Structures are given as C-alpha cells and as structure tokens.
Amino acid sequence: MKKTLLSILAFAASFGTASAVDNNTVEIKFNGTSATISMASNISSYVSVSSGTSSHVVITQADGFAGINPTVDNEDGEIIHVLSGTSTNGSLTLYGSFKCVVELNGLTLTNPSGPAINIQNGKRIEVSAKKGTTNTLTDGANADYNGCLHVKGHTKLKGKGTLNIIGNSRHALYSKEYVEVKNLTLNITAAKKDGIHCKEYFLMESGTVVIKGVEDDAIQVELDGTTSTGTTTDHEDEDTGNFYMTGGTLTLSNYGGKAIKADGAISYSGGTRNFSTTDTETYAGISETVKNADSEAQYYDLSGRKLTGPKKGIVIMKRNGKTLKINHL
C-alpha cells in the first residue's frame, strides 16, 4: 500500500522525523504542550485541524467524507485516529457526522479544564486500547461536559490493552447513547459522579472492568427517550435502559450510590461479578406522573444535576429514601 503524508509539526527537533501513515489514518502524538499530527493524503481534504500545534487538539471531519478507499482492514472506510504520547495539559476534540475509531497506543493525557477526550461525532465510536499498551485519561472541572471520556454517539470499548480513567469533574465515562465492552481492561479509579453513565443500554461481553472510588453509582444506564423499545435483535436501535452482562469480569467497590442503576432491567447471563448484585436499583419506566411539587423532595435532571425544584418533563425525584423517575406536569 502506498503511504502518503501530511504533517503538522511542533518543535520538529524534539520529535524527530515523522513516518508515513496508512490510508484513512490520523496519527496524533502528544508531547507536553504540543502535538504532532500526521494524516494520510487520501483523507487530507476531508479532515481539518484548527488547533495548530497545540496539545489541545481539535479535528473536524467534513460531512462530505462517507468512507473512501476502504482497505481489507478497514472495510467501512472509517477514519482511524491513533493517539500516543504524554501531556499534562492536553486534550482531543473530534467533530463529525460519521463513525470513527480512536485507537489508544500508549497515551497519558490530562486536561485540567475539561474532558481528556471529547468526541462529538453522533455515530458509532470505537475506542480501542492497543494490545500491550496502558493508557490513562484524566480530566478537570468543566460544567459543559459530562465525562473525562465524553462521547456523543454510541460507544464501543474494545482492544486487548488497558484504559485507565480518572474523573475529577463529573462522570469518568459518559456516553449519550449505548456502551458495549469487549476484551478491554478498563479501570476507573475516581469520579465525582458515576463511573460509567450511558443511555439506551449497557452490554459487557468480555474483558475486565474495575470501578472504584466513585462518589455516585458505579454504572448508571438511562433511557434515551421516555418509552422503551424493548430488547431488539442484536440490540439494533434498542432503547431500553437495560444492563446486560454476558461475559468478562466486573468488579465494583467503594462507590457512593448503587453498584448498578438502570431505567430498565438488569440481566446477567455469564461472566464473573465481584460486587453485591442486590445493591442495584431499577426503574420500571416512568414511576409517577406528578402535578404539584413536593416541597420535601429533591429533584435532579436526567444527567444527575440537582435542580432548585421540579421542572416540566421527566426528572428524578428523591423522597423518603426512595428515588423515582417522574413526569412532572
């Protein structure tokens, strides 16, 4: 395969000579307060970098790119972003309308003022830790985002490497749609809110997930809408708020809320569970329709933010030791 290169270099003497990259690939190498970004020429007209040589990398994928020049290893022609290196003041923000892959290849990334990785593509996002590598993400306070690893679309966590996440602001991992885990070793060691917070459904097929030291629920799964679709074949277009575990090892400890909280059902059909399966909570859809506010209750939005009082629509109400999802009129 012919390899071509478009490079944006910062402090070239420190980084040395960049090498060619594969088609459909963007390589991002962090080094302190700068980053070297290299991309294949077959996608260079579809991908723009607006951050220059800053370690706070911002990449936008043009809507005109729908997958070109697919290879044997990349049948869908998706853009693959390969991240490596170290920065104590850096981040990656991706914008786009199509599926993409984020491959972690020995990355240590801390953003003191927001998400370490913020993916605004509203499609399926594969986050993969390369075999034999250890990767660590740490965030800082930013009320505009919900997670150290913040994903707008579907999130598939894969790979045979290790991903460590430390959430100093809100959730460690936040996905606006479903989360699936396969093969990956995921360690979440701190979060101001939930360890994993997602919508639609959560599925753990294999791998190892350890969540500890979080101040709210270890894992919370919400409905994305107000009505469950019911379980679908291969979970296609499913929105149930269900938690599924079919394999792997899940260890949950030292959390402030519940081990697992789900708007739908919690199902175990395989794997090893190192936590109390009775320390869970489920909602059976919308529990109540409430017309008048209860002055003794506390109210939260669906992302867990405390409200000064109930707002119109679906909110979480905590009262007399019970937590309910209500439709406030």
XYZ file of C-alpha atoms in Angstrom:
329
model
C 0.000 0.000 0.000
C 1.348 3.361 -0.955
C 1.705 5.594 2.087
C 1.498 9.361 1.911
C 1.817 12.046 4.494
C 0.545 15.431 5.527
C 2.222 16.648 8.740
C 1.703 19.425 11.186
C 4.883 19.534 13.289
C 5.645 21.291 16.550
C 9.236 21.613 17.685
C 10.477 19.272 14.997
C 13.874 18.866 16.586
C 12.246 17.416 19.701
C 10.079 14.974 17.792
C 12.442 13.803 15.098
C 11.325 12.718 11.639
C 7.709 11.686 11.160
C 6.981 8.457 9.290
C 4.283 7.726 6.704
C 0.819 6.721 7.896
C -1.717 4.280 6.448
C -4.689 5.346 4.363
C -7.686 6.659 6.335
C -5.462 7.254 9.383
C -4.635 10.295 11.509
C -1.753 9.930 13.982
C -1.645 12.260 16.996
C 1.479 12.232 19.167
C 1.323 14.313 22.345
C 4.476 15.769 23.874
C 3.975 18.243 26.723
C 2.228 21.361 25.443
C 2.434 20.441 21.772
C 1.247 17.705 19.431
C 2.424 16.286 16.126
C -0.427 15.415 13.779
C 0.131 13.316 10.652
C -2.562 12.161 8.261
C -2.826 10.164 5.063
C -3.286 12.258 1.934
C -6.368 10.265 0.885
C -8.304 11.952 3.728
C -6.446 15.267 3.991
C -9.113 17.153 2.021
C -11.817 15.853 4.384
C -10.060 16.445 7.717
C -9.088 19.821 9.158
C -7.029 20.670 12.248
C -7.984 24.007 13.801
C -5.681 23.785 16.837
C -2.345 24.165 15.063
C 0.446 22.628 17.102
C -1.352 22.980 20.455
C -1.644 19.975 22.733
C -5.389 20.721 22.872
C -6.083 19.096 19.519
C -9.292 19.912 17.634
C -10.082 17.888 14.494
C -13.137 18.221 12.258
C -14.213 15.600 9.721
C -16.099 17.105 6.780
C -19.619 15.872 6.100
C -18.537 15.003 2.554
C -16.452 12.108 3.853
C -18.576 8.977 3.983
C -15.796 6.403 3.765
C -13.394 6.350 0.828
C -10.673 3.962 -0.293
C -11.597 1.199 2.143
C -8.899 -1.363 2.813
C -9.058 -5.004 3.847
C -8.594 -4.000 7.488
C -10.958 -1.052 7.242
C -13.941 -2.195 5.213
C -16.128 0.757 6.128
C -13.502 3.316 5.193
C -13.721 4.941 8.606
C -11.141 7.427 9.787
C -8.841 5.942 12.428
C -7.287 8.300 14.975
C -4.184 6.821 16.644
C -3.198 8.568 19.887
C 0.114 8.222 21.724
C 2.489 10.213 23.928
C 2.077 12.256 27.090
C 0.632 15.627 28.041
C -0.373 17.038 31.425
C -2.239 19.856 29.693
C -3.788 18.436 26.549
C -6.962 17.015 25.028
C -8.574 15.702 21.870
C -11.861 17.036 20.500
C -13.397 15.410 17.422
C -16.253 16.820 15.361
C -18.018 14.989 12.553
C -21.110 13.134 11.368
C -19.757 9.658 10.673
C -18.458 6.601 12.511
C -14.821 6.697 13.530
C -12.177 4.822 15.505
C -9.998 6.190 18.309
C -7.059 3.854 18.925
C -5.029 4.413 22.100
C -1.414 3.364 21.660
C 0.385 4.260 24.876
C -1.344 7.530 25.790
C -1.230 9.512 29.039
C -3.453 12.569 28.680
C -4.615 15.059 31.302
C -6.856 18.036 30.642
C -7.043 20.309 33.720
C -10.034 22.226 32.334
C -12.298 19.696 30.640
C -12.593 16.234 29.064
C -9.404 14.429 28.111
C -11.212 13.088 25.035
C -14.391 14.729 23.752
C -15.971 13.024 20.728
C -18.871 14.957 19.229
C -19.495 12.561 16.325
C -23.082 11.419 16.756
C -22.500 7.926 15.347
C -20.838 4.691 16.457
C -17.462 5.450 18.041
C -14.972 2.654 18.636
C -12.462 3.385 21.383
C -9.711 0.762 21.298
C -6.657 0.216 23.508
C -3.900 -1.458 21.518
C -2.674 -4.806 22.843
C 0.114 -4.483 25.392
C -0.387 -0.752 25.998
C -1.516 1.135 29.092
C -3.440 4.339 28.532
C -4.599 6.884 31.124
C -7.119 9.711 30.797
C -7.653 12.390 33.469
C -9.970 15.397 33.333
C -10.589 18.696 35.115
C -13.636 20.747 36.042
C -15.909 21.775 33.171
C -19.665 22.056 33.655
C -20.328 21.901 29.912
C -19.354 18.234 29.597
C -20.298 15.108 31.484
C -17.246 12.872 31.289
C -13.481 12.580 31.232
C -14.136 10.399 28.163
C -17.195 12.131 26.691
C -18.876 10.562 23.645
C -21.939 11.970 21.895
C -22.650 8.787 19.918
C -22.636 5.016 20.514
C -19.517 3.840 22.347
C -17.804 0.518 21.722
C -14.869 -0.121 24.061
C -12.516 -2.706 22.573
C -8.929 -3.892 22.350
C -6.638 -6.058 24.454
C -4.833 -3.170 26.130
C -5.624 -1.237 29.310
C -7.531 2.020 29.686
C -7.465 3.905 32.998
C -9.911 6.790 33.557
C -9.897 9.333 36.392
C -12.931 11.626 36.512
C -12.297 14.746 38.572
C -15.278 16.719 37.247
C -18.369 14.538 36.725
C -18.607 11.000 35.299
C -15.483 9.097 34.311
C -17.066 7.733 31.095
C -20.150 9.400 29.640
C -21.886 8.175 26.503
C -25.023 9.866 25.211
C -26.027 6.537 23.678
C -25.184 2.881 24.385
C -21.924 1.419 25.738
C -20.548 -2.002 24.792
C -17.392 -3.544 26.292
C -15.373 -6.322 24.644
C -11.868 -7.615 25.572
C -10.705 -4.295 27.046
C -9.278 -3.905 30.551
C -10.971 -0.767 31.912
C -10.008 0.709 35.284
C -11.993 3.642 36.668
C -10.410 4.800 39.909
C -12.265 8.063 40.625
C -15.318 10.047 39.572
C -17.261 12.899 41.123
C -20.447 11.291 39.778
C -20.876 7.854 38.121
C -18.082 5.612 36.942
C -19.966 4.859 33.703
C -23.066 6.792 32.691
C -24.799 5.923 29.422
C -28.166 5.859 27.691
C -30.100 3.255 25.656
C -28.349 0.179 27.100
C -25.077 -1.203 28.512
C -23.587 -4.505 27.334
C -20.479 -6.210 28.715
C -19.465 -9.173 26.543
C -15.898 -9.813 27.736
C -12.846 -8.135 29.194
C -12.246 -6.756 32.682
C -13.916 -3.697 34.187
C -12.932 -2.384 37.616
C -14.743 0.646 39.054
C -13.920 2.047 42.481
C -13.666 5.344 44.311
C -16.656 6.969 42.567
C -18.971 9.267 44.503
C -22.258 8.165 42.925
C -23.254 4.970 41.067
C -20.623 2.646 39.663
C -22.729 2.215 36.492
C -25.925 4.039 35.541
C -27.989 3.275 32.426
C -30.810 5.566 31.329
C -33.481 5.502 28.703
C -32.656 7.917 25.914
C -36.351 8.645 25.383
C -39.438 8.203 27.541
C -40.638 4.866 26.140
C -38.709 1.605 25.969
C -38.337 -0.116 22.598
C -37.980 -3.476 24.311
C -34.974 -5.712 23.658
C -34.198 -5.911 19.933
C -32.260 -8.403 17.789
C -28.538 -7.741 18.296
C -29.678 -4.613 20.205
C -30.213 -2.799 16.905
C -31.875 0.586 17.565
C -32.583 -0.509 21.134
C -33.539 1.991 23.815
C -34.446 0.118 26.992
C -32.188 1.456 29.721
C -31.196 -2.204 30.246
C -27.940 -3.525 31.690
C -26.614 -6.764 30.166
C -23.622 -8.836 31.258
C -22.853 -11.901 29.146
C -19.149 -12.392 29.952
C -15.965 -10.913 31.373
C -15.166 -9.845 34.914
C -16.877 -6.881 36.568
C -15.577 -5.574 39.898
C -17.384 -2.697 41.636
C -16.386 -1.279 45.031
C -16.169 1.877 47.128
C -18.962 3.720 45.330
C -21.307 6.279 46.869
C -24.587 5.251 45.210
C -25.551 1.884 43.766
C -23.418 -0.757 42.101
C -25.740 -0.623 39.079
C -28.702 1.669 38.485
C -30.815 1.128 35.381
C -34.024 2.570 33.968
C -34.775 -0.885 32.547
C -33.839 -4.406 33.620
C -30.536 -5.810 34.876
C -29.567 -9.112 33.258
C -26.625 -11.457 33.983
C -26.118 -14.453 31.699
C -22.373 -15.008 32.079
C -19.122 -13.668 33.422
C -17.811 -13.069 36.940
C -19.356 -10.436 39.231
C -17.316 -9.132 42.134
C -19.968 -6.995 43.829
C -23.278 -7.384 45.612
C -25.907 -7.971 42.943
C -28.563 -6.923 45.459
C -27.040 -3.434 45.685
C -28.777 -2.354 42.492
C -31.764 -0.253 41.524
C -34.101 -0.312 38.539
C -36.915 1.900 37.325
C -39.988 0.375 35.722
C -40.303 3.111 33.150
C -41.841 6.330 34.497
C -42.839 5.678 38.094
C -45.240 8.543 38.647
C -46.972 11.428 36.966
C -46.915 14.365 39.368
C -48.898 17.575 39.059
C -47.748 19.535 42.112
C -44.238 19.808 43.523
C -43.414 18.082 46.804
C -41.551 20.601 48.952
C -39.796 17.838 50.910
C -38.407 16.099 47.828
C -35.146 16.770 45.987
C -35.120 16.934 42.193
C -32.421 16.149 39.616
C -32.274 16.237 35.832
C -31.561 13.054 33.858
C -27.811 13.773 33.942
C -27.845 13.879 37.749
C -27.592 17.649 38.195
C -29.526 18.903 41.208
C -32.421 21.250 40.428
C -33.793 24.044 42.605
C -37.218 22.492 42.081
C -39.122 20.291 39.643
C -39.188 21.392 36.026
C -41.765 20.374 33.472
C -40.991 16.994 31.933
C -39.111 13.932 33.156
C -36.994 14.416 36.263
C -35.593 12.309 39.092
C -37.277 12.777 42.467
C -35.701 11.637 45.751
C -38.078 11.462 48.697
C -38.222 9.456 51.928
C -35.209 7.371 50.939
C -36.703 6.414 47.561
C -35.642 7.505 44.090
C -38.270 7.809 41.357
C -38.305 8.924 37.760
C -41.374 11.110 37.361
C -43.146 13.043 34.641
C -43.829 16.438 36.199
C -46.711 18.325 34.591
